[in-house]
Short mmCIF file of C-alpha atoms (C1' of nucleotides) in Angstrom, two decimals:
data_model
loop_
_atom_site.label_atom_id
_atom_site.label_comp_id
_atom_site.label_asym_id
_atom_site.label_seq_id
_atom_site.Cartn_x
_atom_site.Cartn_y
_atom_site.Cartn_z
CA MET A 297 0.00 0.00 0.00
CA PRO A 298 2.80 2.50 0.49
CA VAL A 299 4.14 4.16 -2.57
CA THR A 300 6.39 1.74 -4.33
CA LYS A 301 8.40 4.10 -6.43
CA GLY A 302 10.53 1.84 -8.53
CA SER A 303 14.00 3.01 -9.21
CA THR A 304 12.88 6.12 -10.96
CA ILE A 305 11.03 9.24 -10.04
CA ASP A 306 8.23 8.78 -12.53
CA PRO A 307 5.30 11.19 -12.27
CA ALA A 308 3.05 9.00 -14.35
CA ARG A 309 3.71 6.07 -12.08
CA THR A 310 3.14 8.20 -9.00
CA ARG A 311 -0.16 9.33 -10.41
CA ALA A 312 -1.24 5.78 -11.15
CA THR A 313 -0.25 4.67 -7.69
CA ILE A 314 -2.21 7.45 -6.04
CA LEU A 315 -5.20 6.61 -8.18
CA GLU A 316 -5.14 2.96 -7.27
CA ALA A 317 -4.65 3.47 -3.55
CA ALA A 318 -7.16 6.30 -3.35
CA THR A 319 -9.74 4.16 -5.13
CA ALA A 320 -9.54 1.51 -2.43
CA VAL A 321 -9.63 3.94 0.48
CA LEU A 322 -12.43 6.11 -0.88
CA TYR A 323 -14.45 3.03 -1.78
CA GLU A 324 -14.13 1.74 1.76
CA ARG A 325 -14.74 5.00 3.58
CA GLY A 326 -16.97 6.92 1.19
CA LEU A 327 -16.05 10.05 -0.73
CA ASP A 328 -16.91 12.38 2.12
CA GLY A 329 -15.94 9.92 4.81
CA ILE A 330 -12.28 10.82 4.83
CA GLY A 331 -10.41 14.08 4.49
CA VAL A 332 -7.58 14.79 2.13
CA ALA A 333 -5.03 14.87 4.94
CA GLU A 334 -5.86 11.44 6.27
CA LEU A 335 -6.29 10.10 2.78
CA CYS A 336 -2.76 11.18 1.95
CA THR A 337 -1.23 9.51 4.98
CA ARG A 338 -3.20 6.32 4.24
CA ILE A 339 -1.88 6.11 0.70
CA GLY A 340 1.58 7.34 1.65
CA VAL A 341 1.82 10.50 -0.39
CA SER A 342 2.10 14.17 0.51
CA LYS A 343 -0.76 16.57 0.00
CA GLU A 344 1.32 18.66 -2.35
CA THR A 345 1.98 15.71 -4.63
CA LEU A 346 -1.68 14.76 -4.70
CA TYR A 347 -2.78 18.29 -5.48
CA ARG A 348 -0.13 18.70 -8.18
CA HIS A 349 -1.46 15.60 -9.93
CA PHE A 350 -5.18 16.11 -9.53
CA GLY A 351 -5.76 19.76 -8.72
CA THR A 352 -8.66 19.26 -6.32
CA LYS A 353 -10.26 16.46 -4.40
CA ASP A 354 -13.07 16.47 -6.95
CA GLY A 355 -10.48 16.11 -9.68
CA LEU A 356 -9.10 13.03 -7.98
CA VAL A 357 -12.60 11.61 -7.59
CA GLU A 358 -13.44 12.12 -11.23
CA ALA A 359 -10.18 10.63 -12.48
CA MET A 360 -10.67 7.68 -10.18
CA LEU A 361 -14.27 7.03 -11.23
CA GLN A 362 -13.34 7.29 -14.88
CA ALA A 363 -10.54 4.76 -14.45
CA ARG A 364 -12.78 2.46 -12.43
CA SER A 365 -15.50 2.60 -15.06
CA GLU A 366 -13.10 1.63 -17.81
CA ARG A 367 -11.58 -1.20 -15.82
CA VAL A 368 -14.86 -2.70 -14.71
CA THR A 369 -16.47 -2.39 -18.12
CA SER A 370 -13.62 -4.15 -19.91
CA TRP A 371 -13.48 -6.75 -17.17
CA LEU A 372 -17.14 -7.65 -17.77
CA ALA A 373 -16.74 -7.59 -21.53
CA GLU A 374 -13.79 -9.95 -21.28
CA ALA A 375 -15.71 -12.30 -19.03
CA ALA A 376 -18.44 -12.44 -21.66
CA ALA A 377 -16.03 -12.89 -24.53
CA ALA A 378 -14.21 -15.70 -22.76
CA ALA A 379 -17.45 -17.67 -22.56
CA GLY A 380 -17.54 -18.33 -26.28
CA ASP A 381 -19.98 -17.31 -28.97
CA ALA A 382 -23.28 -18.48 -27.53
CA PRO A 383 -25.24 -15.47 -26.24
CA GLY A 384 -26.71 -17.48 -23.38
CA GLU A 385 -23.27 -18.56 -22.26
CA GLN A 386 -21.97 -15.03 -22.46
CA LEU A 387 -24.85 -13.73 -20.38
CA ALA A 388 -24.36 -16.43 -17.77
CA ALA A 389 -20.67 -15.58 -17.64
CA VAL A 390 -21.47 -11.96 -16.89
CA PHE A 391 -23.56 -12.85 -13.87
CA ASP A 392 -21.04 -15.41 -12.69
CA ALA A 393 -18.41 -12.70 -12.78
CA LEU A 394 -20.70 -10.43 -10.81
CA GLN A 395 -21.24 -13.10 -8.17
CA ARG A 396 -17.48 -13.38 -7.72
CA TRP A 397 -17.43 -9.63 -7.16
CA TYR A 398 -20.26 -9.81 -4.63
CA ASP A 399 -18.37 -12.47 -2.69
CA ASP A 400 -15.40 -10.17 -2.17
CA PRO A 401 -15.37 -9.21 1.52
CA VAL A 402 -14.77 -5.58 0.68
CA PHE A 403 -17.70 -5.43 -1.75
CA ARG A 404 -19.82 -2.39 -0.98
CA GLY A 405 -21.77 -1.93 -4.21
CA CYS A 406 -20.72 -0.18 -7.39
CA ALA A 407 -18.29 2.61 -6.52
CA ILE A 408 -19.54 4.73 -9.39
CA LEU A 409 -23.19 4.51 -8.44
CA ASN A 410 -22.31 5.09 -4.80
CA ALA A 411 -20.50 8.25 -5.82
CA ALA A 412 -23.40 9.42 -7.96
CA ALA A 413 -25.76 8.86 -5.05
CA GLN A 414 -23.96 11.38 -2.89
CA HIS A 415 -22.08 13.75 -5.16
CA HIS A 416 -24.13 16.16 -7.19
CA VAL A 417 -21.27 17.34 -9.36
CA ASP A 418 -22.17 17.22 -13.03
CA ALA A 419 -18.97 15.45 -13.99
CA VAL A 420 -19.84 12.54 -11.72
CA ARG A 421 -23.33 12.25 -13.14
CA THR A 422 -21.88 12.25 -16.65
CA ILE A 423 -19.41 9.50 -15.83
CA THR A 424 -22.20 7.46 -14.26
CA ALA A 425 -24.53 7.79 -17.22
CA ARG A 426 -21.76 6.82 -19.62
CA HIS A 427 -20.84 3.90 -17.41
CA LEU A 428 -24.37 2.53 -17.52
CA GLY A 429 -24.36 3.17 -21.25
CA HIS A 430 -21.38 0.88 -21.70
CA TYR A 431 -23.10 -1.86 -19.74
CA LEU A 432 -26.19 -1.35 -21.85
CA ASP A 433 -24.16 -1.69 -25.05
CA LEU A 434 -22.68 -4.97 -23.91
CA LEU A 435 -26.04 -6.42 -22.91
CA THR A 436 -27.88 -5.13 -25.95
CA GLY A 437 -25.23 -6.78 -28.13
CA ILE A 438 -25.86 -10.10 -26.44
CA ALA A 439 -29.61 -9.62 -26.82
CA SER A 440 -29.17 -8.86 -30.47
CA ARG A 441 -27.00 -11.88 -31.20
CA ALA A 442 -29.53 -14.04 -29.35
CA GLY A 443 -32.14 -13.00 -31.89
CA ALA A 444 -34.29 -11.05 -29.51
CA VAL A 445 -37.33 -9.41 -31.01
CA ASP A 446 -36.41 -6.04 -29.53
CA PRO A 447 -32.74 -6.04 -28.50
CA PRO A 448 -32.71 -2.52 -27.01
CA VAL A 449 -35.58 -3.33 -24.69
CA LEU A 450 -34.15 -6.68 -23.64
CA GLY A 451 -30.74 -5.07 -23.14
CA ARG A 452 -32.30 -2.53 -20.86
CA GLN A 453 -34.08 -5.20 -18.86
CA LEU A 454 -30.86 -7.13 -18.50
CA LEU A 455 -29.15 -3.94 -17.33
CA MET A 456 -31.79 -3.63 -14.64
CA LEU A 457 -31.06 -7.16 -13.52
CA VAL A 458 -27.34 -6.41 -13.35
CA GLU A 459 -27.82 -3.24 -11.32
CA GLY A 460 -30.60 -4.69 -9.22
CA ALA A 461 -28.51 -7.71 -8.33
CA THR A 462 -25.68 -5.41 -7.33
CA VAL A 463 -27.94 -3.34 -5.11
CA VAL A 464 -29.46 -6.37 -3.47
CA ALA A 465 -26.06 -7.96 -2.95
CA ALA A 466 -24.66 -4.78 -1.44
CA HIS A 467 -27.53 -3.87 0.84
CA HIS A 468 -29.48 -7.02 1.57
CA ASP A 469 -27.86 -10.37 0.91
CA ALA A 470 -24.97 -11.15 -1.39
CA ALA A 471 -25.30 -14.93 -1.24
CA GLY A 472 -26.59 -16.25 -4.54
CA ALA A 473 -27.61 -12.86 -5.86
CA GLY A 474 -25.65 -13.38 -9.06
CA GLU A 475 -27.11 -16.83 -9.59
CA ALA A 476 -30.68 -15.64 -9.06
CA ALA A 477 -30.15 -12.78 -11.48
CA ARG A 478 -28.50 -15.08 -14.01
CA GLN A 479 -31.46 -17.41 -13.98
CA ALA A 480 -33.86 -14.51 -14.46
CA ALA A 481 -31.70 -13.12 -17.28
CA LEU A 482 -31.67 -16.43 -19.12
CA THR A 483 -35.43 -16.72 -18.74
CA LEU A 484 -35.87 -13.27 -20.28
CA LEU A 485 -33.42 -14.14 -23.04
CA SER A 486 -35.31 -17.32 -23.94
CA ALA A 487 -38.67 -15.61 -23.86
CA ALA A 488 -37.46 -12.75 -26.03
CA ALA A 489 -35.77 -15.03 -28.52
CA ARG A 490 -38.82 -17.27 -28.86
CA PRO A 491 -41.73 -15.00 -28.07
CA SER A 492 -44.24 -17.49 -29.40
CA LEU A 493 -43.50 -20.09 -26.78
CA MET B 258 -52.55 9.50 33.47
CA PRO B 259 -54.35 12.75 33.37
CA VAL B 260 -50.97 14.30 33.86
CA THR B 261 -48.46 14.12 31.04
CA LYS B 262 -49.96 17.01 29.15
CA GLY B 263 -47.69 19.82 30.21
CA SER B 264 -47.09 20.62 26.60
CA THR B 265 -48.08 23.82 25.02
CA ILE B 266 -47.32 24.46 21.42
CA ASP B 267 -47.47 20.87 20.14
CA PRO B 268 -43.97 19.42 19.89
CA ALA B 269 -45.18 16.40 17.98
CA ARG B 270 -46.36 18.57 15.15
CA THR B 271 -43.09 20.50 15.14
CA ARG B 272 -41.18 17.27 14.96
CA ALA B 273 -43.27 16.03 12.06
CA THR B 274 -42.82 19.31 10.21
CA ILE B 275 -39.06 19.21 10.64
CA LEU B 276 -38.98 15.62 9.46
CA GLU B 277 -40.96 16.34 6.34
CA ALA B 278 -39.05 19.46 5.35
CA ALA B 279 -35.67 17.94 6.15
CA THR B 280 -36.50 14.90 4.06
CA ALA B 281 -37.02 17.03 0.98
CA VAL B 282 -33.94 19.18 1.49
CA LEU B 283 -31.59 16.31 2.33
CA TYR B 284 -32.90 14.28 -0.59
CA GLU B 285 -32.21 17.15 -2.94
CA ARG B 286 -28.82 18.15 -1.57
CA GLY B 287 -27.46 14.89 -0.20
CA LEU B 288 -26.87 14.06 3.44
CA ASP B 289 -23.44 15.65 3.54
CA GLY B 290 -24.28 18.32 1.00
CA ILE B 291 -25.77 20.75 3.48
CA GLY B 292 -24.86 21.73 7.01
CA VAL B 293 -27.17 21.82 9.98
CA ALA B 294 -27.17 25.61 10.08
CA GLU B 295 -28.29 26.06 6.48
CA LEU B 296 -30.67 23.15 6.80
CA CYS B 297 -32.37 24.86 9.73
CA THR B 298 -32.82 28.14 7.90
CA ARG B 299 -34.17 26.26 4.86
CA ILE B 300 -36.80 24.46 6.90
CA GLY B 301 -37.52 27.47 9.14
CA VAL B 302 -36.56 26.10 12.52
CA SER B 303 -33.87 26.95 15.02
CA LYS B 304 -30.89 24.70 15.64
CA GLU B 305 -31.86 24.28 19.25
CA THR B 306 -35.30 22.98 18.36
CA LEU B 307 -33.90 20.56 15.83
CA TYR B 308 -31.34 19.23 18.28
CA ARG B 309 -33.89 18.92 21.06
CA HIS B 310 -36.05 16.74 18.82
CA PHE B 311 -33.41 14.60 17.20
CA GLY B 312 -30.28 14.84 19.31
CA THR B 313 -27.78 14.75 16.47
CA LYS B 314 -27.75 15.14 12.73
CA ASP B 315 -27.41 11.38 12.45
CA GLY B 316 -30.47 11.03 14.65
CA LEU B 317 -32.43 13.20 12.27
CA VAL B 318 -31.19 11.19 9.31
CA GLU B 319 -32.17 7.91 10.89
CA ALA B 320 -35.62 9.12 11.90
CA MET B 321 -36.15 10.50 8.44
CA LEU B 322 -35.05 7.32 6.65
CA GLN B 323 -37.20 5.21 8.92
CA ALA B 324 -40.25 7.35 8.19
CA ARG B 325 -39.49 7.36 4.48
CA SER B 326 -39.15 3.60 4.41
CA GLU B 327 -42.51 3.12 6.07
CA ARG B 328 -44.25 5.59 3.80
CA VAL B 329 -42.83 4.21 0.59
CA THR B 330 -43.40 0.61 1.56
CA SER B 331 -47.05 1.13 2.42
CA TRP B 332 -47.50 3.25 -0.69
CA LEU B 333 -46.32 0.37 -2.88
CA ALA B 334 -48.34 -2.19 -0.96
CA GLU B 335 -51.46 -0.09 -1.41
CA ALA B 336 -50.82 0.30 -5.10
CA ALA B 337 -50.66 -3.47 -5.38
CA ALA B 338 -53.74 -4.04 -3.25
CA ALA B 339 -55.75 -1.53 -5.27
CA ALA B 340 -55.11 -3.56 -8.41
CA GLY B 341 -57.33 -6.40 -7.30
CA ASP B 342 -56.57 -10.02 -6.52
CA ALA B 343 -54.77 -11.15 -9.65
CA PRO B 344 -51.04 -11.42 -8.92
CA GLY B 345 -50.11 -10.29 -12.42
CA GLU B 346 -52.24 -7.19 -12.05
CA GLN B 347 -50.74 -6.43 -8.67
CA LEU B 348 -47.22 -6.77 -10.03
CA ALA B 349 -48.01 -4.52 -12.96
CA ALA B 350 -49.47 -1.95 -10.59
CA VAL B 351 -46.25 -1.88 -8.60
CA PHE B 352 -44.18 -1.02 -11.64
CA ASP B 353 -46.73 1.50 -12.85
CA ALA B 354 -46.48 3.23 -9.48
CA LEU B 355 -42.70 3.20 -9.77
CA GLN B 356 -42.86 4.79 -13.20
CA ARG B 357 -44.95 7.62 -11.78
CA TRP B 358 -42.24 8.12 -9.20
CA TYR B 359 -39.51 8.13 -11.84
CA ASP B 360 -41.38 10.80 -13.76
CA ASP B 361 -41.29 13.20 -10.81
CA PRO B 362 -38.88 16.01 -11.72
CA VAL B 363 -37.20 15.81 -8.32
CA PHE B 364 -36.65 12.05 -8.56
CA ARG B 365 -33.06 11.25 -7.64
CA GLY B 366 -33.25 7.56 -6.85
CA CYS B 367 -34.25 5.89 -3.62
CA ALA B 368 -33.35 8.15 -0.69
CA ILE B 369 -32.65 5.19 1.54
CA LEU B 370 -30.26 3.48 -0.83
CA ASN B 371 -28.60 6.81 -1.57
CA ALA B 372 -28.03 7.27 2.14
CA ALA B 373 -26.67 3.77 2.54
CA ALA B 374 -24.26 4.38 -0.32
CA GLN B 375 -22.59 7.23 1.50
CA HIS B 376 -23.20 6.77 5.21
CA HIS B 377 -21.45 3.90 6.91
CA VAL B 378 -23.35 4.18 10.16
CA ASP B 379 -24.72 0.84 11.25
CA ALA B 380 -28.19 2.21 11.90
CA VAL B 381 -28.49 3.32 8.28
CA ARG B 382 -27.39 -0.06 7.00
CA THR B 383 -29.94 -1.72 9.25
CA ILE B 384 -32.75 0.49 8.03
CA THR B 385 -31.74 -0.19 4.43
CA ALA B 386 -31.66 -3.94 4.87
CA ARG B 387 -35.04 -3.93 6.56
CA HIS B 388 -36.42 -1.69 3.82
CA LEU B 389 -35.36 -4.12 1.13
CA GLY B 390 -36.78 -6.91 3.27
CA HIS B 391 -40.20 -5.29 3.19
CA TYR B 392 -40.06 -4.99 -0.57
CA LEU B 393 -39.01 -8.61 -0.74
CA ASP B 394 -41.95 -9.68 1.40
CA LEU B 395 -44.39 -7.87 -0.84
CA LEU B 396 -42.96 -9.37 -4.02
CA THR B 397 -42.56 -12.86 -2.59
CA GLY B 398 -46.20 -12.74 -1.57
CA ILE B 399 -47.23 -11.95 -5.11
CA ALA B 400 -44.98 -14.70 -6.42
CA SER B 401 -46.52 -17.14 -4.00
CA ARG B 402 -50.10 -16.28 -4.89
CA ALA B 403 -49.19 -16.60 -8.54
CA GLY B 404 -48.27 -20.19 -7.93
CA ALA B 405 -44.58 -19.83 -8.58
CA VAL B 406 -42.50 -22.95 -8.18
CA ASP B 407 -40.07 -21.18 -5.86
CA PRO B 408 -41.65 -17.98 -4.52
CA PRO B 409 -38.60 -16.79 -2.52
CA VAL B 410 -36.36 -16.97 -5.58
CA LEU B 411 -38.89 -15.29 -7.84
CA GLY B 412 -39.52 -12.64 -5.20
CA ARG B 413 -35.82 -11.92 -5.06
CA GLN B 414 -35.60 -11.65 -8.83
CA LEU B 415 -38.53 -9.26 -8.85
CA LEU B 416 -36.84 -7.21 -6.15
CA MET B 417 -33.81 -6.95 -8.40
CA LEU B 418 -35.99 -5.65 -11.19
CA VAL B 419 -37.52 -3.04 -8.88
CA GLU B 420 -34.17 -1.81 -7.63
CA GLY B 421 -32.52 -2.10 -11.03
CA ALA B 422 -35.28 -0.08 -12.65
CA THR B 423 -34.86 2.58 -9.98
CA VAL B 424 -31.11 2.78 -10.52
CA VAL B 425 -31.45 2.96 -14.28
CA ALA B 426 -34.18 5.58 -14.02
CA ALA B 427 -32.12 7.68 -11.64
CA HIS B 428 -28.77 7.51 -13.38
CA HIS B 429 -29.40 6.73 -17.02
CA ASP B 430 -32.85 7.25 -18.44
CA ALA B 431 -36.14 7.43 -16.58
CA ALA B 432 -38.38 7.28 -19.64
CA GLY B 433 -40.14 3.96 -19.81
CA ALA B 434 -37.96 2.31 -17.17
CA GLY B 435 -40.98 1.21 -15.18
CA GLU B 436 -42.70 -0.20 -18.25
CA ALA B 437 -39.63 -2.15 -19.34
CA ALA B 438 -39.24 -3.58 -15.87
CA ARG B 439 -42.92 -4.42 -15.67
CA GLN B 440 -42.77 -6.39 -18.88
CA ALA B 441 -39.74 -8.30 -17.65
CA ALA B 442 -41.42 -8.97 -14.32
CA LEU B 443 -44.53 -10.37 -15.96
CA THR B 444 -42.40 -12.57 -18.18
CA LEU B 445 -40.63 -13.98 -15.14
CA LEU B 446 -43.95 -14.46 -13.38
CA SER B 447 -45.42 -16.40 -16.26
CA ALA B 448 -42.35 -18.54 -16.67
CA ALA B 449 -42.20 -19.35 -12.96
CA ALA B 450 -45.89 -20.13 -12.72
CA ARG B 451 -45.88 -22.41 -15.71
CA PRO B 452 -42.36 -23.77 -15.86
CA SER B 453 -43.36 -26.58 -18.16
CA LEU B 454 -44.44 -24.27 -20.96
"C1'" DG C 125 -52.24 37.44 35.27
"C1'" DG C 126 -48.98 34.01 36.23
"C1'" DT C 127 -46.32 30.26 34.93
"C1'" DA C 128 -43.90 26.73 32.45
"C1'" DG C 129 -42.61 24.55 28.49
"C1'" DA C 130 -41.59 25.21 23.39
"C1'" DT C 131 -39.39 28.03 20.21
"C1'" DG C 132 -36.39 31.55 17.63
"C1'" DG C 133 -32.21 33.96 17.22
"C1'" DT C 134 -27.60 34.25 17.90
"C1'" DA C 135 -23.13 34.02 19.69
"C1'" DC C 136 -19.89 30.77 20.54
"C1'" DC C 137 -16.91 26.43 20.84
"C1'" DG C 138 -13.28 23.08 19.36
"C1'" DG C 139 -12.32 20.56 15.49
"C1'" DT C 140 -11.82 19.50 10.77
"C1'" DC C 141 -12.28 20.65 6.11
"C1'" DG C 142 -10.03 21.59 1.35
"C1'" DG C 143 -6.28 23.90 -0.23
"C1'" DT C 144 -1.64 26.62 -0.27
"C1'" DC C 145 3.05 27.40 0.69
"C1'" DC C 146 7.77 26.61 1.91
"C1'" DG C 147 12.05 24.40 3.05
"C1'" DA C 148 14.52 20.00 3.08
"C1'" DT C 149 15.54 15.95 0.62
"C1'" DC C 150 16.03 12.73 -2.90
"C1'" DC C 151 17.02 11.25 -7.55
"C1'" DG C 152 18.32 11.02 -12.45
"C1'" DA C 153 20.61 13.33 -15.98
"C1'" DT C 154 24.51 16.00 -17.33
"C1'" DA D 175 29.90 17.67 -8.86
"C1'" DT D 176 26.03 19.78 -9.88
"C1'" DC D 177 21.55 20.95 -11.13
"C1'" DG D 178 16.50 20.65 -11.63
"C1'" DG D 179 12.39 18.39 -11.12
"C1'" DA D 180 9.69 15.39 -8.03
"C1'" DT D 181 8.66 14.44 -3.52
"C1'" DC D 182 7.95 14.80 1.59
"C1'" DG D 183 6.61 16.76 5.93
"C1'" DG D 184 4.39 20.03 8.10
"C1'" DA D 185 2.98 24.81 9.17
"C1'" DC D 186 -0.55 27.56 7.92
"C1'" DC D 187 -5.07 29.63 6.18
"C1'" DG D 188 -10.00 30.89 6.12
"C1'" DA D 189 -14.22 28.63 6.04
"C1'" DC D 190 -17.34 25.68 7.69
"C1'" DC D 191 -18.62 21.73 10.44
"C1'" DG D 192 -21.73 19.65 14.27
"C1'" DG D 193 -23.09 20.86 18.62
"C1'" DT D 194 -23.97 23.88 23.02
"C1'" DA D 195 -25.42 27.82 25.77
"C1'" DC D 196 -28.11 31.69 26.73
"C1'" DC D 197 -31.92 34.55 26.54
"C1'" DA D 198 -36.04 36.85 24.77
"C1'" DT D 199 -40.34 35.62 23.17
"C1'" DC D 200 -44.50 33.23 22.46
"C1'" DT D 201 -48.45 30.30 23.65
"C1'" DA D 202 -51.50 27.35 26.22
"C1'" DC D 203 -53.24 26.24 30.48
"C1'" DC D 204 -54.10 27.53 35.57
#
DNA sequence: GGTAGATGGTACCGGTCGGTCCGATCCGAT
DNA sequence: ATCGGATCGGACCGACCGGTACCATCTACC
C-alpha cells in the first residue's frame, strides 16, 4: 500500500499509484468519509503531490471514477467474450463474474453509483450515465445476437437485472444474488428469442 | 394519566414538520451536501429545536429514513392491493407506481439506498436492509399467490428488477424504465408459474 | 395574570475541512 | 559535482462543520 516508487522518479507512475490506492480507500470509507489529509497519509503520499497531480479532491474523484469505469467495463466484456460465442453462455458468464465480485469481503456496491448517489457534481453524473451506457451496449449486443425481437428493450431489462442484483447484494444479501439474477436473465433471453412459446 | 400534558405548542407537530421538510432538502442536496445551520434556515426552525427533537444530525437522518421507508413501503403495498386479486395485475401496478415516481422532476433515486451508499453508520445499513426486506416480502407474496414454483427466488428476482429499474431511471434514463421492468417482471412471473411451458 | 414549556435567534466552541506554501531531501541526468 | 524536477513533511489559512449555551419571546393552560 505505500508508494512503491521503482528506481525512478516517474510522475506517471506516481499518479497511477495514487489513483489505485485512493480508489480503495475512498471506496471503503466513502467520498466524504475521509479528508484529504488522512487520505494522503493512508496512501503514503504528501498533500502537495496529490494536489499537483489532480488539482482538487473532486479532480481526484473524477479521475478515479473514470478509471474504475473503464476497468470494470472491460473486465465484464472480457468475461463475456471468454465464454464463447453463444449469447446465453456469455450472459451467464457476466452474472457469474458479478457473483465473484459480490463475494469479495470488501464489496460495498458499485463505486460509481455510490458516488453518484452522494455527489451532485455534473462530472460525476456524466461519468455514471456513460458507465451505464457501456453496460447497456454490452447487454444489448448479447440480446441482439440471441435473436431477440427487440434487442434494445431486452438489453435494458438485463441492465436492470445487473444493477438490481448489485444493489441487493450490497444492501441485503450477497449470497446467490448473481445466480438468481443469471437465472432470471436467461429466462428473459429465452422468452425474447422465442416470443411465441 | 391525566398528567403528562404539560405541553403547550405541540412538539409532535413541530417534529413532524421538521422531518418532512428535512426529508425534501436532504434528498435534494445529499446528506453531507448541506450543514445543519443552512438546513435549519431552509426548513424554518432553530438549531436548538432541531437538536432537542433529534439529538444529532445522524439522529435526524435515521428518523427520516425510517419514516421514508414506512411511507414508501405502504404506498407500494397499497398500489398493489388496489389492483385487485390477480397477482399479475398487482405486479403490474407496482411497476406502474414506480414509473410515476420516476417521472417526478425531483426524482433522484431511492433516498434510503442513496443514504446507505454514502453513510457507513450501522443504523443506516440496518434500516436499508429492513427496507429491502419489506419490498421482498411484498414481491414474494405476489410470487406465491401466482403459484410460482419457488416464490422466494422469484420474489428476489422481482426485487432486483424493482431496484434495477430505480437505478437505471435515476442515473441513465427514466423514460419507460418502469414499463420495461414491468414487462420483464410479468415474463418472469409467467415462466415461474408455468415452468413446463 | 402568572407560569412553564416550546421556540427563535444568535453568539460561541473546538475541530476539521479543502487547499496553499515553503524548506529539506532525494534522484536522475549532465 | 552539480543541477532541476519530483517528492515529503508540516505549518498555515480561512471557512465551515456539528453541537452547546443563553436569553427573549410566544403560547396554552391555571
